mmCIF file of C-alpha atoms in Angstrom:
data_model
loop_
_atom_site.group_PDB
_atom_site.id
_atom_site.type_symbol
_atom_site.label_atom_id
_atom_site.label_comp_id
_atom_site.label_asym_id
_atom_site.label_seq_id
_atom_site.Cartn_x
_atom_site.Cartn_y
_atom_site.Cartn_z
ATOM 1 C CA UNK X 1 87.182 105.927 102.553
ATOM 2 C CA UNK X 2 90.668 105.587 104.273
ATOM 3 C CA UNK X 3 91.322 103.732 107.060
ATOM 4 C CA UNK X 4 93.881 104.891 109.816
ATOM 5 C CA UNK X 5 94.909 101.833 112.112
ATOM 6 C CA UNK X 6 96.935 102.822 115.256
ATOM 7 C CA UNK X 7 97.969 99.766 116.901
ATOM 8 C CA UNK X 8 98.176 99.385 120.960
ATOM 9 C CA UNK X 9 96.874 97.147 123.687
ATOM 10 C CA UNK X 10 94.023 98.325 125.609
ATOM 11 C CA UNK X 11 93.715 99.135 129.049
ATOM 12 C CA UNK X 12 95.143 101.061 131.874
ATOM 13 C CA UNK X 13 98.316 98.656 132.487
ATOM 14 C CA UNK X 14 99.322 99.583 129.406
ATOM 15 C CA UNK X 15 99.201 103.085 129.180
ATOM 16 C CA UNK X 16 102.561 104.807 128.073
ATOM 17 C CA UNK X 17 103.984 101.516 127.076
ATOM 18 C CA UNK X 18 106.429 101.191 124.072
ATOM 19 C CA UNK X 19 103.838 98.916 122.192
ATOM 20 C CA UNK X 20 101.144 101.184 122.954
ATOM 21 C CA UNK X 21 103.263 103.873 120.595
ATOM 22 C CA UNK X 22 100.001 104.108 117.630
ATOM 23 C CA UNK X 23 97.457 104.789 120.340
ATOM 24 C CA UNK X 24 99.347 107.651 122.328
ATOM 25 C CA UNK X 25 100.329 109.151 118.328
ATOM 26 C CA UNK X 26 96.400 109.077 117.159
ATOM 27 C CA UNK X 27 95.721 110.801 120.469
ATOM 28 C CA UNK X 28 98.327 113.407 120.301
ATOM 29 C CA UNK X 29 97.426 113.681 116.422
ATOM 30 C CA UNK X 30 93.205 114.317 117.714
ATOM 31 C CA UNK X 31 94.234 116.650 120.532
ATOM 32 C CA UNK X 32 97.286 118.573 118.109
ATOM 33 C CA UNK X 33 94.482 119.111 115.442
ATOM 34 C CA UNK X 34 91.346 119.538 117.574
ATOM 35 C CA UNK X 35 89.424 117.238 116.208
ATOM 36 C CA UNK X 36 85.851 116.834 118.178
ATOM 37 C CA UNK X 37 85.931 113.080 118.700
ATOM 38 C CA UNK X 38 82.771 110.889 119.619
ATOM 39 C CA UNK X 39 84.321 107.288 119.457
ATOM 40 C CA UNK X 40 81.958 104.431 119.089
ATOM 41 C CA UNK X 41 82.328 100.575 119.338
ATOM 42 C CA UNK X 42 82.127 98.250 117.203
ATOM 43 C CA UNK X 43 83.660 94.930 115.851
ATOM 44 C CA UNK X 44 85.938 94.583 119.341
ATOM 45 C CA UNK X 45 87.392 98.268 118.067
ATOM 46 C CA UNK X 46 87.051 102.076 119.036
ATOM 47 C CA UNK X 47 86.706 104.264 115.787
ATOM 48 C CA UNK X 48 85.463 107.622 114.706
ATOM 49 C CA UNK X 49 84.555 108.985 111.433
ATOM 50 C CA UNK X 50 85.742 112.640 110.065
ATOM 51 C CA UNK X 51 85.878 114.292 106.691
ATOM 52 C CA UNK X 52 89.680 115.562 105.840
ATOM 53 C CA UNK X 53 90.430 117.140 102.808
ATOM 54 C CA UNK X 54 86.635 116.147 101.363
ATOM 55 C CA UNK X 55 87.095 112.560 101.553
ATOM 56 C CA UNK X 56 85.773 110.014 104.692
ATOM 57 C CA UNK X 57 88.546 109.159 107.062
ATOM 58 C CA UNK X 58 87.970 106.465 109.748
ATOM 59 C CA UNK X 59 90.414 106.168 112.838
ATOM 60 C CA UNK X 60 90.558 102.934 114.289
ATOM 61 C CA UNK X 61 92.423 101.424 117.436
ATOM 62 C CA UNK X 62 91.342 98.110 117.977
ATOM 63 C CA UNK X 63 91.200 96.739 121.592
ATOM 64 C CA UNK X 64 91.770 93.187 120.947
ATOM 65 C CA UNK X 65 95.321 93.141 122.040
ATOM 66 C CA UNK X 66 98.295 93.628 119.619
ATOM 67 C CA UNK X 67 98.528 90.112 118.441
ATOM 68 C CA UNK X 68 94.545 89.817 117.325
ATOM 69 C CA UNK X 69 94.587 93.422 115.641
ATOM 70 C CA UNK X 70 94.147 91.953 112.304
ATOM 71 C CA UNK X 71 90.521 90.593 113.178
ATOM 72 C CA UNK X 72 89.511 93.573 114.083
ATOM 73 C CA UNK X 73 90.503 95.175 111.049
ATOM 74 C CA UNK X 74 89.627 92.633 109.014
ATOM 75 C CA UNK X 75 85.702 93.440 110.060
ATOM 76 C CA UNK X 76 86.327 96.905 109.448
ATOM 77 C CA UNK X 77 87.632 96.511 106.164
ATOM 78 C CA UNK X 78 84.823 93.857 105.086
ATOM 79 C CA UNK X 79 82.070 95.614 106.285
ATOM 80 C CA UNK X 80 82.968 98.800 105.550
ATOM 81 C CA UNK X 81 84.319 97.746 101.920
ATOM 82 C CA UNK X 82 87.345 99.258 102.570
ATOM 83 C CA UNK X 83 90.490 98.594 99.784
ATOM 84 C CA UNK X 84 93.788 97.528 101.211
ATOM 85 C CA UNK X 85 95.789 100.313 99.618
ATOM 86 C CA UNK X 86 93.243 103.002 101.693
ATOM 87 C CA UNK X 87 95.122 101.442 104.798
ATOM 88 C CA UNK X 88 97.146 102.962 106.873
ATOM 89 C CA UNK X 89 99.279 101.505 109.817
ATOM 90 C CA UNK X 90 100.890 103.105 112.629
ATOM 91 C CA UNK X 91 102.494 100.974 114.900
ATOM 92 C CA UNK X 92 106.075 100.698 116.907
ATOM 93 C CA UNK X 93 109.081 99.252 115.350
ATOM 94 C CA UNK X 94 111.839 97.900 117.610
ATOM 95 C CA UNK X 95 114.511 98.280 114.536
ATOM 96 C CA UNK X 96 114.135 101.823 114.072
ATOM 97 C CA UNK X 97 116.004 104.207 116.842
ATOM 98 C CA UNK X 98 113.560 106.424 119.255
ATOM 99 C CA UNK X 99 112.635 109.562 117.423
ATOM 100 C CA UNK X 100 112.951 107.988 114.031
ATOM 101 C CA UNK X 101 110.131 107.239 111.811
ATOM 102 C CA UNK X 102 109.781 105.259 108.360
ATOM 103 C CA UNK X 103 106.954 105.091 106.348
ATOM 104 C CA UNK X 104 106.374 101.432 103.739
ATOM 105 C CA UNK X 105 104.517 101.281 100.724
ATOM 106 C CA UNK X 106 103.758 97.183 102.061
ATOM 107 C CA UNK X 107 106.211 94.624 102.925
ATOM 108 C CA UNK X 108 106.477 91.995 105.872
ATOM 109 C CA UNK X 109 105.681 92.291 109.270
ATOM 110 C CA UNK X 110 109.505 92.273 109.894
ATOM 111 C CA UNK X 111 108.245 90.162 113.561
ATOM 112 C CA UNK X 112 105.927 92.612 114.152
ATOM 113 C CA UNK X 113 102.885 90.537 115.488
ATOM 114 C CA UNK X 114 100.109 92.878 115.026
ATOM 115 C CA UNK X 115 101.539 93.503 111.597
ATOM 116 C CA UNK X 116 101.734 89.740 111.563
ATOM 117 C CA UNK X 117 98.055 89.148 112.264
ATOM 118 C CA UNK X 118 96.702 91.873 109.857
ATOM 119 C CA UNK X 119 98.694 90.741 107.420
ATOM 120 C CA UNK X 120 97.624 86.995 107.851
ATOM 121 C CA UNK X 121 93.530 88.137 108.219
ATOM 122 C CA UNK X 122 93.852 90.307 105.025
ATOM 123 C CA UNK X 123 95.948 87.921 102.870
ATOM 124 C CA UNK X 124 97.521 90.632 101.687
ATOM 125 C CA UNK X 125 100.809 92.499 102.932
ATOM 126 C CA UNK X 126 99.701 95.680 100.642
ATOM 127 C CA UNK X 127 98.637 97.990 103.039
ATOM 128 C CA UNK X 128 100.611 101.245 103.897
ATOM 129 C CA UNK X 129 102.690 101.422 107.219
ATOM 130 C CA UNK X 130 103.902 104.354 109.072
ATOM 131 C CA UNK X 131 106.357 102.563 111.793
ATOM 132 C CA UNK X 132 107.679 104.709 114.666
ATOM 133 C CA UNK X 133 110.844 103.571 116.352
ATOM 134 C CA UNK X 134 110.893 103.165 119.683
ATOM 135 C CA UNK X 135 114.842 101.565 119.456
ATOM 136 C CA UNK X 136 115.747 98.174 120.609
ATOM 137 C CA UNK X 137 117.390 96.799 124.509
ATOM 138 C CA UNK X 138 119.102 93.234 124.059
ATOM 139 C CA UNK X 139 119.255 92.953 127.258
ATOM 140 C CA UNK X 140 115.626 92.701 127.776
ATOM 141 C CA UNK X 141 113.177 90.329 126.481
ATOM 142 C CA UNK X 142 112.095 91.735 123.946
ATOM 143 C CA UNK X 143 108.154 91.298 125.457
ATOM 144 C CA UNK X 144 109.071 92.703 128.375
ATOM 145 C CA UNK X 145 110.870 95.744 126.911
ATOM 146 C CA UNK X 146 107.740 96.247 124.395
ATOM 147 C CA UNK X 147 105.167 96.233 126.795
ATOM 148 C CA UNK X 148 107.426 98.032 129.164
ATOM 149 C CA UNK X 149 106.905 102.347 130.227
ATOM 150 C CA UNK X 150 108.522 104.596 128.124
ATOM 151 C CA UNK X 151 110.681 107.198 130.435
ATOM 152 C CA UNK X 152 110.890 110.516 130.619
ATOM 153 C CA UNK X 153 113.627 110.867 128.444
ATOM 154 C CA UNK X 154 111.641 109.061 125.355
ATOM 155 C CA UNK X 155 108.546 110.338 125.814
ATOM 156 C CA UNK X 156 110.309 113.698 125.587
ATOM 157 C CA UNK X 157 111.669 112.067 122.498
ATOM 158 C CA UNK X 158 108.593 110.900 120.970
ATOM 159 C CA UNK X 159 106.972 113.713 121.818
ATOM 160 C CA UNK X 160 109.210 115.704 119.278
ATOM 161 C CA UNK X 161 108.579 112.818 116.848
ATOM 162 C CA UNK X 162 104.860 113.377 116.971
ATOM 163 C CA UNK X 163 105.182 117.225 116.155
ATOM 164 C CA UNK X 164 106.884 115.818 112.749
ATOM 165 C CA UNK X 165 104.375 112.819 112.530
ATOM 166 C CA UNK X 166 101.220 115.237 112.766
ATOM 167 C CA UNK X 167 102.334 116.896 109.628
ATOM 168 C CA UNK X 168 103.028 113.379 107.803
ATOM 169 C CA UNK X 169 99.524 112.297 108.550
ATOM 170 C CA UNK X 170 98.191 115.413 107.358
ATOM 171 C CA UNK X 171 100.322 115.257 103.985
ATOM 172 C CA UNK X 172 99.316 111.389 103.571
ATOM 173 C CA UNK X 173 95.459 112.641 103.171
ATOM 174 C CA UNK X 174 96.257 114.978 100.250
ATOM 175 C CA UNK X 175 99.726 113.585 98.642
ATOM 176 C CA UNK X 176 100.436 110.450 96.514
ATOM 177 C CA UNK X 177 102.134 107.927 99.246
ATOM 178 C CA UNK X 178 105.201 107.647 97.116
ATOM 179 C CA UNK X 179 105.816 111.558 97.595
ATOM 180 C CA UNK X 180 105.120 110.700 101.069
ATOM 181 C CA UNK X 181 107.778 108.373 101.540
ATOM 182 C CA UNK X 182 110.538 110.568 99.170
ATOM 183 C CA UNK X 183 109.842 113.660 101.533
ATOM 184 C CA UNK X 184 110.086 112.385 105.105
ATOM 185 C CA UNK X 185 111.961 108.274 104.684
ATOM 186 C CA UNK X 186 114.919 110.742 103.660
ATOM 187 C CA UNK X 187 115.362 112.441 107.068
ATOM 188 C CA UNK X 188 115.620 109.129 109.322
ATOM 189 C CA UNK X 189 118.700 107.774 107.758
#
């Protein structure tokens, strides 16, 4: 079974937020493909179950708030016996420009703190990543520009990004990550 993680804070405040970039992406991902969703609870996260490309796929967003994400997949993973390397991430990234995209074998959390916390309830920073750039402002906090709306002009940005990103997520269920990473890392650059 793989696991697709798309990080986010629930509730309405922080709808169209910066932070809230994995949430809007599975979203636009379920409504680009169709996919007939019935989400259930469980473990302080919404999830549903499909079959793509003949093998279980679970979607997860957990609705603990960013900084506790890791809990929430750390149940998932344990009572589902989920390996590490079936993980998949999506989440913001401050470092990369809006519209850009890079996708990570494993690594650090690079001050990421939902990253952070999965990383620190798995004990293990060998999970997969797919980080979507939503650029950086210096001269806002950095909280306050995270959890902040996007504008028109991103969205519009992002929006384009997801068109790419829905084929990358379909590639990553029938592709060897490292292909993956060799056919899209390239064009962000």
């Amino acid at each position: 079974m793989k696991l697709v993680c798309c990080l986010g804070n629930p509730g309405k405040e922080y709808d169209n937020t910066r932070h809230n970039i994995g949430f809007m992406f599975l979203d636009y991902y379920i409504k680009k493909k169709n996919i007939n969703v019935d989400w259930s609870s469980k473990f302080s996260g919404l999830f549903f179950e499909t079959i793509i490309d003949g093998e279980k796929v679970m979607f997860l967003k957990p609705q603990s708030y960013m900084n506790l994400s890791g809990t929430v997949v750390n149940k998932f993973v344990s009572y589902y016996k989920i390996d590490i390397s079936d993980i998949l991430v999506i989440c913001d990234d401050l470092d990369l420009t809006i519209g850009n995209f890079k996708l990570k074998m494993k690594g650090s959390s690079g001050g990421h703190n939902g990253l952070k916390n999965i990383e620190d309830c798995l004990k293990s920073q060998d999970f997969k990543r797919l980080k979507i750039g939503i650029s950086k402002n210096n001269d806002i906090d950095t909280k306050d520009y995270v959890l902040g709306k996007l504008s028109k002009e991103e969205k519009d940005i992002i929006t384009k990004t997801y068109d790419q990103l829905v084929d990358v997520l379909d590639t990553y269920f029938t592709c060897e990550f490292s292909f993956l990473m060799n056919k899209y890392n390239k064009k962000n650059r």
